[in-house]
Structures are given as C-alpha cells and as structure tokens.
mmCIF file of C-alpha atoms and ligand atoms in Angstrom:
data_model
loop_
_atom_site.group_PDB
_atom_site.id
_atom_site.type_symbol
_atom_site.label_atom_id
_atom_site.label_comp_id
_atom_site.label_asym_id
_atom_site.label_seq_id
_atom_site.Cartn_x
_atom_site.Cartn_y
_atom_site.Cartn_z
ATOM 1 C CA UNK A 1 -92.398 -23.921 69.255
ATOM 2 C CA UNK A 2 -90.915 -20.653 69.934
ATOM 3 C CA UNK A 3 -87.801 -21.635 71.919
ATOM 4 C CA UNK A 4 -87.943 -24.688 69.865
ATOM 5 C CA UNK A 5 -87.212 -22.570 66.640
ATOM 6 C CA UNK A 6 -85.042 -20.321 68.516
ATOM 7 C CA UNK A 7 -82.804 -23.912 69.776
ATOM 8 C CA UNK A 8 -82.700 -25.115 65.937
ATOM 9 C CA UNK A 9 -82.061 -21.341 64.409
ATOM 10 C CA UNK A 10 -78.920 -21.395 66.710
ATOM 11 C CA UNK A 11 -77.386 -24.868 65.895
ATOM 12 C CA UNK A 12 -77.596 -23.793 62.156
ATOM 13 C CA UNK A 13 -75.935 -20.965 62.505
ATOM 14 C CA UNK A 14 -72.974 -22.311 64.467
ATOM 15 C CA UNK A 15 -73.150 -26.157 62.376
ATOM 16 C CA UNK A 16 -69.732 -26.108 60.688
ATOM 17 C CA UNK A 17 -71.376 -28.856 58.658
ATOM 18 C CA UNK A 18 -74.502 -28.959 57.948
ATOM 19 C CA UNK A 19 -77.139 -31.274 56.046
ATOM 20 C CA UNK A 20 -80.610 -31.284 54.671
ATOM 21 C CA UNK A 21 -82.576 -34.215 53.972
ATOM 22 C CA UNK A 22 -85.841 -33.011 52.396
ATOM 23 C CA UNK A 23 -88.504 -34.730 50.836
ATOM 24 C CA UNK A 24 -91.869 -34.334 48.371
ATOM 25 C CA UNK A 25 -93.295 -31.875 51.460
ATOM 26 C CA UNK A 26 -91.367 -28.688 50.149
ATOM 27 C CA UNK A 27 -92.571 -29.243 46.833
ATOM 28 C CA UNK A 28 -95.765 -29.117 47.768
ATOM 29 C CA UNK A 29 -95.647 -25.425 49.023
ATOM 30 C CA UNK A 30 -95.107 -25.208 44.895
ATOM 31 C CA UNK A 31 -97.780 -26.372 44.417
ATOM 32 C CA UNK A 32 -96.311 -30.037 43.620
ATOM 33 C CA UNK A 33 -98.482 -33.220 45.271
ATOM 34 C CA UNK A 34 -97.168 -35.325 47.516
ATOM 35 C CA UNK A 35 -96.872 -38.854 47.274
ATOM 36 C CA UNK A 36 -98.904 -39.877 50.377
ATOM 37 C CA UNK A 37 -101.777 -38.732 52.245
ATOM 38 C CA UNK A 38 -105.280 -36.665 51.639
ATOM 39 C CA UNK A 39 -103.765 -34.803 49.114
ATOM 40 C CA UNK A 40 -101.327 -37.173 47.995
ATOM 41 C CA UNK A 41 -102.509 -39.111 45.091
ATOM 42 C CA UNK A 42 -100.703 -39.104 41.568
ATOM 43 C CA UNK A 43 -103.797 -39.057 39.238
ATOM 44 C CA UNK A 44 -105.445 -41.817 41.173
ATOM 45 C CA UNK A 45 -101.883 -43.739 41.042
ATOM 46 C CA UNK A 46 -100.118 -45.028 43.566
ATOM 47 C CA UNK A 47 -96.451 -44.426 42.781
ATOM 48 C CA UNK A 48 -95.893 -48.131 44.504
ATOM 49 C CA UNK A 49 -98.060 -49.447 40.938
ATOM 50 C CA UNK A 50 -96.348 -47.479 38.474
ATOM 51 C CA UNK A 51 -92.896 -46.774 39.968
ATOM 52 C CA UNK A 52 -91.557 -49.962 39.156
ATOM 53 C CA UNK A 53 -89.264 -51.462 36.514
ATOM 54 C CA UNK A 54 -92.112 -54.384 36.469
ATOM 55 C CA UNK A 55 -94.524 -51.755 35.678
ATOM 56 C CA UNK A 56 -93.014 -49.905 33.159
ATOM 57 C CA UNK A 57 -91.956 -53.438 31.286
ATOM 58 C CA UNK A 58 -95.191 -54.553 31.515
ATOM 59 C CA UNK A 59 -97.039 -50.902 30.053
ATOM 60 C CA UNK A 60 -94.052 -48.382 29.251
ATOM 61 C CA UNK A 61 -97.051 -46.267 27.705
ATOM 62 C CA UNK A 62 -99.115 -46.312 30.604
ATOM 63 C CA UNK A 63 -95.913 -45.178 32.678
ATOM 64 C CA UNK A 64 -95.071 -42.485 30.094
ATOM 65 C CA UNK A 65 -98.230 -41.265 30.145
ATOM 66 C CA UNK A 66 -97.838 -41.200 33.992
ATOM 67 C CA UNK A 67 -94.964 -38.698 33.761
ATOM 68 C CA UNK A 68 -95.735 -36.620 30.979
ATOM 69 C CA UNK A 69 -98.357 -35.687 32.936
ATOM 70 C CA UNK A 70 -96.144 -34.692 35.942
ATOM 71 C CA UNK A 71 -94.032 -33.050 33.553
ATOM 72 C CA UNK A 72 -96.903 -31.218 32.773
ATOM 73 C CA UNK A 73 -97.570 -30.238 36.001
ATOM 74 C CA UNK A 74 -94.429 -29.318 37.428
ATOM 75 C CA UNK A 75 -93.148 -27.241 34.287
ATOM 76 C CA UNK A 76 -95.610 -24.626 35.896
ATOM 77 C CA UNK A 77 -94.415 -24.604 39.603
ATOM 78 C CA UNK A 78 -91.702 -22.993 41.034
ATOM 79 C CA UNK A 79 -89.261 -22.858 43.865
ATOM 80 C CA UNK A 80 -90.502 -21.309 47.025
ATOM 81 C CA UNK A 81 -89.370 -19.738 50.373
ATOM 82 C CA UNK A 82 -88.214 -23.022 51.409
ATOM 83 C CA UNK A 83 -85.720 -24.024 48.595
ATOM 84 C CA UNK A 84 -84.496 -20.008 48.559
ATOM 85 C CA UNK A 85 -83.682 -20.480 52.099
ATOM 86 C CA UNK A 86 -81.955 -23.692 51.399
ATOM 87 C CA UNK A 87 -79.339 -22.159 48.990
ATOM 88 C CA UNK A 88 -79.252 -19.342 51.645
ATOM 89 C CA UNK A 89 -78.415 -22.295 53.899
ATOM 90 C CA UNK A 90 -75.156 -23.960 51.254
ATOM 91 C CA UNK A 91 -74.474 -19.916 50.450
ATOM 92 C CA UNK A 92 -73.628 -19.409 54.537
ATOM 93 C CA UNK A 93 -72.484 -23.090 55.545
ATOM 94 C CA UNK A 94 -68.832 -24.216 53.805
ATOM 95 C CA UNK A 95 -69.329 -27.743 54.783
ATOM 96 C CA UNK A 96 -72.872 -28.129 53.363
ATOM 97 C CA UNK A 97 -75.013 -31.060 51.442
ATOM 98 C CA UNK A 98 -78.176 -31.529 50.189
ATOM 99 C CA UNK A 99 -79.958 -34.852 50.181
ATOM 100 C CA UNK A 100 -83.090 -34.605 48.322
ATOM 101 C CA UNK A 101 -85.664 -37.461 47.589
ATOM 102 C CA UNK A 102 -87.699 -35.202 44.897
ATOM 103 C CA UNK A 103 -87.412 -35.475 41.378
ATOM 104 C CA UNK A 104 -89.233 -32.710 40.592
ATOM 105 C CA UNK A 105 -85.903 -30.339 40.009
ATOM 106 C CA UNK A 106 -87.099 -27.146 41.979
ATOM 107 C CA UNK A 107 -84.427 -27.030 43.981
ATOM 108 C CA UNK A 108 -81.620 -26.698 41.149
ATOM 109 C CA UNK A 109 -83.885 -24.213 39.952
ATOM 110 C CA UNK A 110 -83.550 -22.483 42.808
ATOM 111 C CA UNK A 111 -79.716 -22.426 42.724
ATOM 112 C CA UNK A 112 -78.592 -25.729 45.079
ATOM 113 C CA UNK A 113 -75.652 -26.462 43.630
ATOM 114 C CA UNK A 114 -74.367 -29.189 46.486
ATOM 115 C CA UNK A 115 -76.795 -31.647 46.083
ATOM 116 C CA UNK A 116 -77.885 -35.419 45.668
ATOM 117 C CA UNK A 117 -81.340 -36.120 43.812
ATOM 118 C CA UNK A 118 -81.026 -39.391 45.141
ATOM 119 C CA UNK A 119 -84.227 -40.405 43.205
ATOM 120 C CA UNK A 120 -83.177 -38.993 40.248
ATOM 121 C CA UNK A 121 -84.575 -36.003 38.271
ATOM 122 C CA UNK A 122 -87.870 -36.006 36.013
ATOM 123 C CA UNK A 123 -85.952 -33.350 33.478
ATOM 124 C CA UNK A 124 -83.000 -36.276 32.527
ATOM 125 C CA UNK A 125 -83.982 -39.662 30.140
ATOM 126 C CA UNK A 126 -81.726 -42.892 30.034
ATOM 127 C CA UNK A 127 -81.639 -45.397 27.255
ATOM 128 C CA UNK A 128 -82.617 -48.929 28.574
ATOM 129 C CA UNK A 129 -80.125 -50.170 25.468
ATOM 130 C CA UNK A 130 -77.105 -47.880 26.025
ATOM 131 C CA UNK A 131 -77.648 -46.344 29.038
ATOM 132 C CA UNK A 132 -77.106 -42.656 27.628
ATOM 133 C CA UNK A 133 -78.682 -40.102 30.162
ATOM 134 C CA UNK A 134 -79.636 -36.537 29.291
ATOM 135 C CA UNK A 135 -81.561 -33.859 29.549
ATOM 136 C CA UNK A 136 -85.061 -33.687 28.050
ATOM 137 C CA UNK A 137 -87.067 -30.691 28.722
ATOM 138 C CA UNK A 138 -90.030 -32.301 26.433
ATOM 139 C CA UNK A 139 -93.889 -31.306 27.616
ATOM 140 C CA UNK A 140 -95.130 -33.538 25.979
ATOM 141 C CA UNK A 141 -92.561 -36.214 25.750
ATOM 142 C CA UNK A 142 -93.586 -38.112 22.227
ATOM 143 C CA UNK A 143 -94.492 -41.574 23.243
ATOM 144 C CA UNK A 144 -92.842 -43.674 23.115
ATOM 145 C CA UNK A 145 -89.523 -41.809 23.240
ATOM 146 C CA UNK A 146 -86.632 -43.595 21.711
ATOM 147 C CA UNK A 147 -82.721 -43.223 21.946
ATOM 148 C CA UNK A 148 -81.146 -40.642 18.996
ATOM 149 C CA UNK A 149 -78.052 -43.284 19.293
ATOM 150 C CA UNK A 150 -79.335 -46.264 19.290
ATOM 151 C CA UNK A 151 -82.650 -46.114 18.588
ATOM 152 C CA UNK A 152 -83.458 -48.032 22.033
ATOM 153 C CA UNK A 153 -86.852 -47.476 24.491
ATOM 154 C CA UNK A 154 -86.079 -44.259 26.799
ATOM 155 C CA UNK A 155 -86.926 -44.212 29.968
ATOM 156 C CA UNK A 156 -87.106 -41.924 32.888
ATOM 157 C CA UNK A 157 -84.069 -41.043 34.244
ATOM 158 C CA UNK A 158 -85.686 -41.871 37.844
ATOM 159 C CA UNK A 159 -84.936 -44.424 40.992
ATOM 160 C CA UNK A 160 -87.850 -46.665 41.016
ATOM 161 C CA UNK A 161 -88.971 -49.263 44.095
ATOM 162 C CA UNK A 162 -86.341 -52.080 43.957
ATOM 163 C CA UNK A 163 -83.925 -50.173 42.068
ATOM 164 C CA UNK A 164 -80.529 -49.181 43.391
ATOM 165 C CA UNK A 165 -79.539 -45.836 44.255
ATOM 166 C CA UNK A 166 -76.370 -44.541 42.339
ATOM 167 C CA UNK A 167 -73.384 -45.832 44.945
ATOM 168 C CA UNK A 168 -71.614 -42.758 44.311
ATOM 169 C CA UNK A 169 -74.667 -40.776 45.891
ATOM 170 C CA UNK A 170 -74.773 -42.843 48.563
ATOM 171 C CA UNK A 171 -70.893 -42.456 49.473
ATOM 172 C CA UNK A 172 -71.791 -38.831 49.592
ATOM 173 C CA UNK A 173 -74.848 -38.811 51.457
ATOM 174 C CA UNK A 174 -73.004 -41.123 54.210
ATOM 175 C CA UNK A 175 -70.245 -39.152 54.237
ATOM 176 C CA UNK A 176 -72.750 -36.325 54.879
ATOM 177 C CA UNK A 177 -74.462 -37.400 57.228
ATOM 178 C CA UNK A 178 -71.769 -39.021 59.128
ATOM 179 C CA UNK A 179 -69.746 -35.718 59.547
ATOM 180 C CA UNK A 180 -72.900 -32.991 59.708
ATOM 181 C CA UNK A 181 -73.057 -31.421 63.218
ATOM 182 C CA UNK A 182 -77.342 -30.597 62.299
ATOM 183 C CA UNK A 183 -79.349 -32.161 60.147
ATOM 184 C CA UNK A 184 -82.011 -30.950 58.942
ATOM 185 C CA UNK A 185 -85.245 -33.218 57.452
ATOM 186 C CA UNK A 186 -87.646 -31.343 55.637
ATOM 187 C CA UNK A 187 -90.955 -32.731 54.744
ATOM 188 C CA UNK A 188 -90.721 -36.689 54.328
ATOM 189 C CA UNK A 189 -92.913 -39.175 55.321
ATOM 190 C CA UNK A 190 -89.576 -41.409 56.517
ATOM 191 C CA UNK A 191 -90.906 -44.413 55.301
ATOM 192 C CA UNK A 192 -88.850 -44.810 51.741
ATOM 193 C CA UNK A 193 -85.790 -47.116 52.585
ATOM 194 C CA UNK A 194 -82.775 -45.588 52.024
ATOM 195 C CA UNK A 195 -83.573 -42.232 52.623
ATOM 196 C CA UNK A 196 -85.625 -43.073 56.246
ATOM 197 C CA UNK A 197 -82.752 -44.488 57.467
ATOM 198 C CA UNK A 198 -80.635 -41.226 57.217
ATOM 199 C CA UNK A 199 -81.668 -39.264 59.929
ATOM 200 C CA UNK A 200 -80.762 -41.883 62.059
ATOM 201 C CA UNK A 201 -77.227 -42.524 60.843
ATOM 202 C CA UNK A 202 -76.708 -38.666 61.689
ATOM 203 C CA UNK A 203 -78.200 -39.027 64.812
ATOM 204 C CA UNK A 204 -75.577 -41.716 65.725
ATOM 205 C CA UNK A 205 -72.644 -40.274 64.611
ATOM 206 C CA UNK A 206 -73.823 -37.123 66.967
ATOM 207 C CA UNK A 207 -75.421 -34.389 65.180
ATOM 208 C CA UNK A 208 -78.291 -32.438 66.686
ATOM 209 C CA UNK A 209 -81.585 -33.547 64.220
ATOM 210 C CA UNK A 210 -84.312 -31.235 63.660
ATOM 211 C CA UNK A 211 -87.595 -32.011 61.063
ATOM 212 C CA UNK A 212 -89.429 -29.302 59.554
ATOM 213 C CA UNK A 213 -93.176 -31.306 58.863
ATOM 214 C CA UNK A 214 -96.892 -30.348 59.695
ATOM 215 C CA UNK A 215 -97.591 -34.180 60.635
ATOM 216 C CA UNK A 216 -95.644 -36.837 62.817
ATOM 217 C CA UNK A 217 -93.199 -39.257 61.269
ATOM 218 C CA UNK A 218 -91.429 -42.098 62.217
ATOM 219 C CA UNK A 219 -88.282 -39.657 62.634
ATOM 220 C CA UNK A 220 -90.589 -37.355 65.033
ATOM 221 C CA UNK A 221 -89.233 -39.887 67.701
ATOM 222 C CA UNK A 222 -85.595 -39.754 67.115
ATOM 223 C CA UNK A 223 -84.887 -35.877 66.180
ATOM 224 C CA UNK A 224 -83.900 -33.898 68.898
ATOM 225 C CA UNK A 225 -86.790 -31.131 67.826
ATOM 226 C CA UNK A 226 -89.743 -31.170 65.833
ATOM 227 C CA UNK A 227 -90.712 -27.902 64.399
ATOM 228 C CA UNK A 228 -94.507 -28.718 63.223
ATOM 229 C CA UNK A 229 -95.844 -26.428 60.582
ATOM 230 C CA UNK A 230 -94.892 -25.621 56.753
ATOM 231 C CA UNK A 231 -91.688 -26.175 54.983
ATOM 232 C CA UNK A 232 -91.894 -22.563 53.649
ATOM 233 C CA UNK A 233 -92.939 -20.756 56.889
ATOM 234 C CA UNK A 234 -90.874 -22.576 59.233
ATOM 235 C CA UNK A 235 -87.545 -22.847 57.130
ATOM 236 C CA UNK A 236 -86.968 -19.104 55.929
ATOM 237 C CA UNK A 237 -87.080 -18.642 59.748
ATOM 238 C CA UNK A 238 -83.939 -20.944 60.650
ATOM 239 C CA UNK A 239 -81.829 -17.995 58.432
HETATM 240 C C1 BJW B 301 -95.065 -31.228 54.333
HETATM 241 C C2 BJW B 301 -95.850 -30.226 53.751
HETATM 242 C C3 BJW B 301 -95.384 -28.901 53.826
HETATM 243 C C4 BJW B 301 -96.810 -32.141 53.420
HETATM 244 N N1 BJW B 301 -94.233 -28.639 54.455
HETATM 245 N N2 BJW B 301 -93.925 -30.945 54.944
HETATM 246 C C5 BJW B 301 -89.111 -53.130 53.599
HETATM 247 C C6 BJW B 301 -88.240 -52.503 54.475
HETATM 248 C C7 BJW B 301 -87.245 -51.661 54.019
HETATM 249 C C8 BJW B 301 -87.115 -51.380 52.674
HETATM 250 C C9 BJW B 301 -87.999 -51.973 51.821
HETATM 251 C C10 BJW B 301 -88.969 -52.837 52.267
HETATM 252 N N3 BJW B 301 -89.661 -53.281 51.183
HETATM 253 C C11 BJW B 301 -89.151 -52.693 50.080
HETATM 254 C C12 BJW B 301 -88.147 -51.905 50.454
HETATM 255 C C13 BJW B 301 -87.323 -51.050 49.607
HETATM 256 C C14 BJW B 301 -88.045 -49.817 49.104
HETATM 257 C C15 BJW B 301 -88.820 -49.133 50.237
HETATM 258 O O1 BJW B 301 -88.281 -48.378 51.026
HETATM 259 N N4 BJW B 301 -90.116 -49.372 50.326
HETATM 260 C C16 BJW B 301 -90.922 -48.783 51.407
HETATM 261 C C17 BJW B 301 -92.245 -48.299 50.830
HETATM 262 C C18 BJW B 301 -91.053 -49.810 52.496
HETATM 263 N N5 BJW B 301 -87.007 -48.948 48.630
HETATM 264 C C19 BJW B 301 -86.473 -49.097 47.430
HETATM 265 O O2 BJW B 301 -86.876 -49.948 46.655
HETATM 266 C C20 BJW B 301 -85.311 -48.201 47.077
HETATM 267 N N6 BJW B 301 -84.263 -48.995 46.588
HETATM 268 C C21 BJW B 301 -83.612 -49.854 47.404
HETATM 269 O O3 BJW B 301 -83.813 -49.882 48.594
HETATM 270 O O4 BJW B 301 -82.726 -50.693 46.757
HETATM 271 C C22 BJW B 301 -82.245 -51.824 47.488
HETATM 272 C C23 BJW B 301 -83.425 -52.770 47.776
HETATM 273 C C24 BJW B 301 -84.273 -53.139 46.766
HETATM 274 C C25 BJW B 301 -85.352 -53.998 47.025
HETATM 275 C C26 BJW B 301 -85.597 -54.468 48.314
HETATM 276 C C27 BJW B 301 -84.757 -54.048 49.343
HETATM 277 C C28 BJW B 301 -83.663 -53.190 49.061
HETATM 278 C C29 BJW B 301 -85.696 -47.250 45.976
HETATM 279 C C30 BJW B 301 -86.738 -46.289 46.415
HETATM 280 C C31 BJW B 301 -87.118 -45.364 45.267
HETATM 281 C C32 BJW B 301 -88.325 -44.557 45.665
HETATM 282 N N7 BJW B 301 -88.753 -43.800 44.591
HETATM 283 C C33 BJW B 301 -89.939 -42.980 44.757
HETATM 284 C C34 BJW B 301 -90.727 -42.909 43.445
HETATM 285 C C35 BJW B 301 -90.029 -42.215 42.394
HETATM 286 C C36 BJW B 301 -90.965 -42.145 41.262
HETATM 287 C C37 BJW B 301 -91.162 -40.742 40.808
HETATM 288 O O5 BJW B 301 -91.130 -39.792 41.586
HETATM 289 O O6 BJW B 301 -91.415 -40.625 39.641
HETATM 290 O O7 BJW B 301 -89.552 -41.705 45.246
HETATM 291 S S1 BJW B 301 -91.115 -43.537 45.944
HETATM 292 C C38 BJW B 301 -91.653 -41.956 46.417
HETATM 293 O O8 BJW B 301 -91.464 -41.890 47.843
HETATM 294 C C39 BJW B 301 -90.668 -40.969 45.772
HETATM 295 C C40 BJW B 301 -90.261 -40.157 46.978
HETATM 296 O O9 BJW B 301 -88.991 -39.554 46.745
HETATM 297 C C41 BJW B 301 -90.289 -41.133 48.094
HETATM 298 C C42 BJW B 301 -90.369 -40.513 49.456
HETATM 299 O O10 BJW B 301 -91.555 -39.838 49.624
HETATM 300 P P1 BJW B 301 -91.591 -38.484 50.459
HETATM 301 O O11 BJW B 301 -90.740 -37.478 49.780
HETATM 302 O O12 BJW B 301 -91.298 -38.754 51.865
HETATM 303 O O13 BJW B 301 -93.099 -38.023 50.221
HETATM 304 P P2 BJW B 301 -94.440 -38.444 51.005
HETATM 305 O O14 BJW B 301 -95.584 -38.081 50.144
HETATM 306 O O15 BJW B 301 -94.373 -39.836 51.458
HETATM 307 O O16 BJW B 301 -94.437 -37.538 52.315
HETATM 308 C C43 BJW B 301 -94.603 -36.133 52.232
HETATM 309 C C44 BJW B 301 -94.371 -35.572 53.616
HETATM 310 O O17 BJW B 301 -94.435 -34.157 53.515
HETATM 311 C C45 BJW B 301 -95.418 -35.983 54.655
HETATM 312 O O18 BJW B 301 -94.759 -36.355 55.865
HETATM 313 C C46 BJW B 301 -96.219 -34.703 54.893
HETATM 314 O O19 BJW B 301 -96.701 -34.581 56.230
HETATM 315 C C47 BJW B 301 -95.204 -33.656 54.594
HETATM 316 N N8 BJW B 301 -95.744 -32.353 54.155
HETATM 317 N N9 BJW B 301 -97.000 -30.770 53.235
HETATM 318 C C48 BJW B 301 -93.560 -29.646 55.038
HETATM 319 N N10 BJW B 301 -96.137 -27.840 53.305
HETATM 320 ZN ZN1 ZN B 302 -79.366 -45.666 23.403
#
C-alpha cells in the first residue's frame, strides 16, 4: 500500500490533466449513506424502487417524502478531508475535471468549481410542465411542491434509472476522460451505467487509473492501483 500510494501520489503530481470520478463513498465520510451495502439502505428504500420516473408518476408523495427526508439529512453534513483535497487537486492541476455521481452537493460546498453532477443535485427543482430548474434550499419541501410559473408538479432536479444524462455533461466527461493522463475513482460501486463505464474509457485512451475504495469493485480489475481504505484518509495523502 505504501509504494502503492507513493506510485499514485507521483502520477498526480506530474498529470497535466487530471480527472476524478467519485461516487456516494466520499459522502459517506460526511456522514451521508451510501446507496448499497450493510450500511447502505435509504430508509428501508431501495433507490432502484423510488428512483424512477415510473415511481414518482405512480406516488410523487411517496417520492417527495423520500427526499425531503434526505434533504433533511444532508442539510447537516458537511464536506470532509476528501472533497478539501479534491479542490486542492483542481486548485494545483490546470487541466482538471470532476465527474461526480452524488447529488448530495458537498462537493460545491467545498469549493469544486470544475465539475459535472452527472446525477444531478438534490438542492435544484424542475417543473415537469415547463421545465424551469432552480434552486430550492427548502427543509421541508411543502408537498407537493408546485411551479411559481406555471403552477405545474415540481420535481427533483435529479437523473433517475432510465433517464438520460444531460448530453452536454457527457461531452465533457468524455472529453475528460479521453484526454486525462490519471484518473482518479473515488468510492463507487461501478455498477451504475454510464458512470461504470468511465474508468474504462480512460483506461483506453492511456491514462494511469487509480481507485480510492475500502471494498473491491468491478473497476478493482482494470485500474492500474487500488489504494484500499477511506476516501478521507487515503485522498488528503495523494496532495
Ligand atoms: C467508500 C467508503 C469510504 C463506502 N471511502 N469509499 C444493464 C446494463 C447496463 C445499463 C443498464 C442495465 N439496465 C439498466 C441500465 C441503465 C441504468 C443502470 O446502470 N442500471 C444498473 C443498476 C445496471 N442506468 C441508467 O438508467 C442511467 N441512465 C441511462 O443509462 O440512460 C440510458 C439508458 C436508459 C435505460 C436503459 C439503458 C440505457 C441513469 C442512472 C441514474 C442513477 N441515479 C442514481 C439515483 C439517483 C437518485 C438520488 O440520488 O436521489 O444515482 S442510482 C444511485 O447509484 C445514485 C448513485 O449516483 C449511483 C451510483 O452509486 P455509487 O455512488 O457508486 O454508490 P454505491 O452505494 O453503489 O457505492 C458506494 C461505494 O463506496 C462502495 O463501493 C463502497 O465500498 C464505497 N465506500 N465507504 C471510500 N469511506
Ligand atoms: Zn413550470
């Protein structure tokens, strides 16, 4: 682990492009559950049942419900020693971007400014009539929230299972990924299509691939190294 660390410390410091894929894993060093494993139940959820357009069509209140209670819950974490050293990361690096899968907004908060929240963000709403988007900050969000335009159903501003991901973000992300010389993939289970494909497409296009996770992934086979242990002991050490 050691020389391992000491291999992936150097390759960031020399990448003149570098990207970071990270996933629900650093949030939960806030404090924020993940979506899978022991500890990774949403309220007794599974974010395959309620992430869905189906689902929210079907109950929007039962979904609503669902996320004011995240809301709840992630209004009172905070960024840790893994998103600080991931601004430290864009701060050093002039050809740097930030792929995150996480919603939760922690690492804006921490001061990412180069970033894709490919999933979307928890803090924004969009109409389902007129397809406004903003920011709602709500805790609790009345239900059922409507649009101030148009008076349509609001939803959450959020990338659900069989949705598309914005094609804009996903020029980026390839673009990315394609010309990073390390990438770095932080704490996902690599089983969410797009995003587990994207180690991979770095990988091809020639860039050294390290993950940051405590378990094995499907991408524990591909990277060049696996640095096993927590996103915010192991990643403030790649500085
Ligand atoms: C730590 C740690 C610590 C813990 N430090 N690490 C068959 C094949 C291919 C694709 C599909 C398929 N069937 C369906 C699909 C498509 C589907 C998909 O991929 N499904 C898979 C389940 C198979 N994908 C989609 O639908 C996407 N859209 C799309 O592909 O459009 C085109 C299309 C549509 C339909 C069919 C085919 C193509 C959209 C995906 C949107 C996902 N959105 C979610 C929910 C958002 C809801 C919300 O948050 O409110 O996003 S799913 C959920 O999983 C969430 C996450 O961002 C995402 C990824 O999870 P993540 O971040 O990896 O978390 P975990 O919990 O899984 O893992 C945590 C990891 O951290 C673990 O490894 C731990 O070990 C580690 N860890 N502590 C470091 N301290
Ligand atoms: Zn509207």
């Amino acid at each position: 682990m050691a020389s391992d660390l000491g291999l992936v410390r150097e390759k960031v410091a020399a990448a003149r492009s570098l990207a970071v894929l990270t996933g629900a894993g650093i949030s939960a060093d806030s404090g924020v559950p993940t979506f899978r494993g022991a500890d990774g139940l949403w309220r007794n959820f599974r974010a395959e049942d309620l992430a869905t357009p189906e689902a929210f069509d079907r109950d929007p209140r039962l979904v609503w419900e669902w996320y004011n209670w995240r809301r709840e819950l992630i209004a009172t974490k905070r960024p840790n020693p893994a998103h600080t050293a991931v601004v430290e990361f864009e701060r050093r690096c002039a050809q740097f971007w930030l792929i995150t899968q996480n919603v939760d907004g922690l690492h804006r908060s921490a001061g990412s400014t180069k970033l894709s929240e490919i999933h979307g963000n928890i803090w924004k709403v969009r109409c389902t009539v007129c397809g406004v988007i903003e920011d709602n900050h709500d805790v609790p969000i009345p239900i059922l929230p409507f649009c101030r335009h148009c008076k349509g159903l609001l939803r959450p501003h959020i990338v659900w299972f069989g949705e598309s991901l914005s094609g804009g973000d996903l020029a980026r992300c390839s673009a990315a990924l394609r010309s990073c010389d390390v990438l770095l993939v932080i704490g996902t289970s690599g089983i969410v299509y797009p995003a587990a494909g994207f180690a991979s497409v770095a990988k091809e296009s020639g860039a050294f691939v390290a993950e940051i996770n405590p378990d094995a992934t499907p991408h524990s086979g591909l990277v060049d190294v696996s640095l096993k242990g927590r996103a915010k002991e192991v990643v403030p050490l790649l500085l």
